[in-house]
XYZ file of C-alpha atoms in Angstrom:
250
model
C -17.874 -5.501 -21.305
C -14.793 -6.425 -23.393
C -11.852 -7.518 -21.231
C -8.329 -6.815 -22.453
C -5.437 -9.028 -21.328
C -2.339 -6.933 -21.874
C 1.310 -7.811 -22.374
C 4.487 -6.024 -21.360
C 7.269 -7.436 -23.574
C 9.181 -4.164 -23.111
C 8.919 -1.330 -20.586
C 10.037 2.072 -21.825
C 13.174 2.865 -19.807
C 13.171 6.539 -20.788
C 9.690 6.891 -19.317
C 10.761 5.052 -16.145
C 13.590 7.555 -15.664
C 11.235 10.448 -16.327
C 8.747 9.276 -13.689
C 11.638 8.704 -11.259
C 12.954 12.242 -11.874
C 16.104 10.881 -13.520
C 15.651 12.161 -17.058
C 18.763 14.360 -16.937
C 20.787 12.221 -14.501
C 23.599 11.080 -16.767
C 25.560 9.208 -14.094
C 22.716 6.957 -12.901
C 23.573 3.219 -13.258
C 21.436 1.872 -16.096
C 21.389 -1.621 -14.585
C 19.097 -0.454 -11.744
C 16.537 0.736 -14.296
C 16.858 -2.527 -16.230
C 16.293 -4.587 -13.084
C 13.228 -2.561 -12.084
C 11.711 -3.045 -15.539
C 12.362 -6.796 -15.473
C 10.788 -7.169 -12.021
C 7.643 -5.296 -13.062
C 7.372 -7.495 -16.162
C 7.329 -10.521 -13.838
C 4.972 -9.038 -11.227
C 2.430 -7.177 -13.343
C -0.944 -8.626 -14.357
C -1.985 -6.100 -17.018
C -5.720 -6.016 -17.658
C -8.232 -3.618 -19.124
C -11.969 -3.204 -19.583
C -13.795 -0.824 -21.911
C -17.287 -0.013 -23.154
C -18.804 2.205 -25.850
C -21.772 4.516 -25.209
C -23.761 7.151 -27.059
C -22.951 10.672 -25.898
C -25.230 13.716 -25.715
C -22.766 16.577 -26.226
C -25.436 19.266 -25.865
C -26.373 18.137 -22.351
C -22.936 16.646 -21.523
C -24.344 13.229 -20.677
C -23.009 9.705 -21.313
C -26.095 7.648 -22.233
C -25.175 4.714 -20.023
C -27.512 3.000 -17.558
C -27.867 5.071 -15.462
C -26.883 8.159 -17.525
C -23.699 9.882 -16.385
C -23.356 13.675 -16.401
C -19.958 15.090 -17.415
C -18.906 18.224 -15.495
C -15.850 20.437 -15.995
C -15.223 23.022 -18.687
C -12.123 21.308 -20.109
C -13.633 17.818 -20.446
C -16.842 19.365 -21.814
C -14.767 21.160 -24.461
C -12.837 17.968 -25.125
C -16.034 16.046 -25.925
C -18.066 18.823 -27.560
C -17.800 17.266 -31.055
C -18.241 13.659 -29.931
C -21.395 11.637 -30.589
C -20.141 8.481 -28.856
C -17.570 7.767 -26.146
C -15.496 4.868 -24.895
C -14.933 4.584 -21.148
C -11.964 2.446 -20.128
C -10.127 1.198 -17.068
C -6.752 -0.553 -16.829
C -4.536 -1.890 -14.054
C -1.300 -3.815 -13.576
C -2.510 -5.469 -10.374
C -1.723 -5.512 -6.663
C 1.558 -7.448 -6.706
C 3.560 -4.472 -8.003
C 2.100 -2.367 -5.199
C 3.011 -4.881 -2.505
C 6.578 -5.216 -3.769
C 7.151 -1.470 -3.911
C 5.795 -1.008 -0.386
C 8.014 -3.842 0.856
C 11.120 -2.173 -0.539
C 10.293 1.186 1.048
C 9.627 -0.455 4.414
C 13.037 -2.139 4.175
C 14.634 1.256 3.539
C 15.618 0.293 -0.007
C 14.406 3.604 -1.382
C 16.303 3.655 -4.670
C 14.955 0.313 -5.884
C 11.515 1.091 -4.456
C 11.343 4.375 -6.340
C 12.473 2.793 -9.585
C 9.987 -0.064 -9.190
C 7.203 2.446 -8.582
C 8.240 4.426 -11.676
C 8.403 1.248 -13.771
C 4.898 0.286 -12.608
C 3.585 3.736 -13.566
C 5.174 3.349 -16.992
C 3.681 -0.135 -17.325
C 0.109 0.958 -16.588
C 0.404 3.816 -19.084
C 1.616 1.349 -21.703
C -1.385 -0.898 -21.038
C -3.656 2.152 -21.329
C -1.953 2.903 -24.660
C -2.672 -0.658 -25.821
C -6.381 -0.411 -24.972
C -6.414 3.074 -26.515
C -5.053 1.600 -29.761
C -7.737 -1.122 -29.796
C -10.421 1.565 -29.394
C -8.827 3.798 -32.047
C -8.847 0.947 -34.562
C -12.512 0.167 -33.874
C -13.438 3.857 -34.110
C -11.652 4.396 -37.410
C -13.266 1.315 -38.960
C -16.638 2.795 -37.985
C -15.744 6.131 -39.592
C -15.095 8.045 -36.372
C -12.157 10.231 -35.387
C -11.132 9.348 -31.805
C -10.017 11.984 -29.316
C -7.020 11.356 -27.092
C -7.912 9.782 -23.767
C -8.824 12.067 -20.879
C -8.705 10.900 -17.238
C -10.419 12.207 -14.100
C -8.052 14.627 -12.371
C -6.906 16.189 -15.670
C -7.748 19.870 -15.873
C -10.904 20.506 -13.864
C -12.576 17.116 -14.340
C -13.060 16.103 -10.692
C -11.982 12.758 -9.271
C -15.455 12.412 -7.757
C -16.576 10.949 -11.110
C -14.450 7.828 -10.534
C -17.092 5.650 -8.797
C -19.650 6.275 -11.570
C -17.088 5.626 -14.315
C -16.052 2.398 -12.629
C -19.671 1.303 -12.300
C -20.635 1.751 -15.969
C -17.673 -0.331 -17.177
C -17.691 -2.792 -14.244
C -14.044 -2.358 -13.289
C -14.448 -5.015 -10.600
C -14.089 -7.535 -13.455
C -10.368 -6.686 -13.578
C -9.945 -6.236 -9.810
C -10.060 -2.432 -10.018
C -11.916 -0.546 -7.279
C -12.471 3.076 -6.261
C -11.713 4.088 -2.655
C -13.822 6.371 -0.453
C -11.415 9.182 -1.401
C -12.133 8.613 -5.120
C -8.698 7.091 -5.760
C -8.097 3.889 -7.687
C -7.007 0.610 -6.101
C -4.684 -0.985 -7.045
C -2.902 2.350 -7.209
C -1.214 1.596 -10.532
C -4.460 1.864 -12.460
C -6.053 4.317 -14.879
C -9.582 5.226 -15.911
C -10.261 7.446 -18.895
C -12.686 8.503 -21.588
C -12.171 8.692 -25.357
C -14.601 10.650 -27.516
C -15.655 9.531 -30.981
C -16.176 12.419 -33.395
C -17.517 12.271 -36.954
C -14.584 11.494 -39.245
C -14.352 15.014 -40.677
C -13.921 16.651 -37.240
C -10.685 17.440 -35.399
C -9.802 18.216 -31.808
C -8.546 21.597 -30.591
C -7.887 20.853 -26.911
C -4.282 20.395 -25.778
C -3.043 16.986 -24.702
C -1.414 15.930 -21.410
C 1.544 17.994 -20.235
C 0.991 20.681 -22.864
C -2.298 21.588 -21.157
C -0.710 21.976 -17.700
C 0.603 25.275 -16.361
C 3.157 23.658 -14.015
C 6.285 24.223 -16.098
C 8.877 23.047 -13.529
C 7.434 19.535 -13.019
C 10.166 16.858 -12.977
C 7.807 14.451 -14.774
C 6.788 16.890 -17.499
C 7.104 15.519 -21.038
C 9.485 17.869 -22.830
C 11.999 17.399 -25.622
C 15.430 16.553 -24.308
C 18.033 19.313 -24.529
C 20.407 19.154 -27.454
C 24.152 19.160 -26.970
C 24.284 22.794 -28.094
C 21.924 23.927 -25.361
C 23.231 21.793 -22.515
C 24.835 23.611 -19.603
C 28.568 23.099 -19.257
C 28.133 21.144 -16.058
C 25.330 18.681 -15.383
C 23.814 17.931 -12.012
C 24.628 14.709 -10.263
C 22.008 12.018 -9.884
C 21.406 12.915 -6.261
C 20.934 16.601 -7.103
C 18.589 15.861 -9.984
C 16.395 13.188 -8.427
C 16.800 13.592 -4.688
C 17.826 9.937 -4.394
C 20.712 9.185 -2.080
C 22.831 6.623 -3.875
C 25.310 5.856 -1.119
C 24.874 3.324 1.671
C 21.548 1.990 0.417
C 20.344 -1.024 2.384
C 20.104 -4.260 0.448
C 17.632 -7.048 0.890
């Protein structure tokens, strides 16, 4: 199984604020976001693993050893034109988890939340990096890659996680699946990318656009323009629920 050793030269601060519920919080001190990003860059050990398999779209089966049945109408639709698939797993390691938990236990909720959001952003960036590697391979082979689809999206159940982990040997990067079908370390991602013949295109919606929860604080939406902004903006505390005053320090 190919192992990917990732790098995090930059962490997307806009995404960190989105995950922290701060996207529209204009008065939030930018230095706290900067510090969280820098700490994650020091703590993270970004790694990935991925493997290509033939895919039987008619029977919805990944032809791994053992074969793996795909169940869920949305993921089945997503892969209906694919003849091969890539299964991938990525993580940024346990150290980011330990540090975030330490901050919350100390009552330093603001920094803990930002560190958690920065770690989420980091693991998505590593997933993007592995995704790009797979896309380049696929295109050289004449395939059109789908966007990556993770267990828990739509109606693809999390119960598939142990089997996905097994066929790509996620233990090679220290990534495990718990008894509750969650990933450990928590800042980890598994996903599947379909490979379609080059003349095919995908019709399924991607990410937030496929979700019916319109009021989600983490939803990816275009920022409001100045013309459509309300006359008064909410404070940071109102927007994010973070109490900024009297925060304990280390």
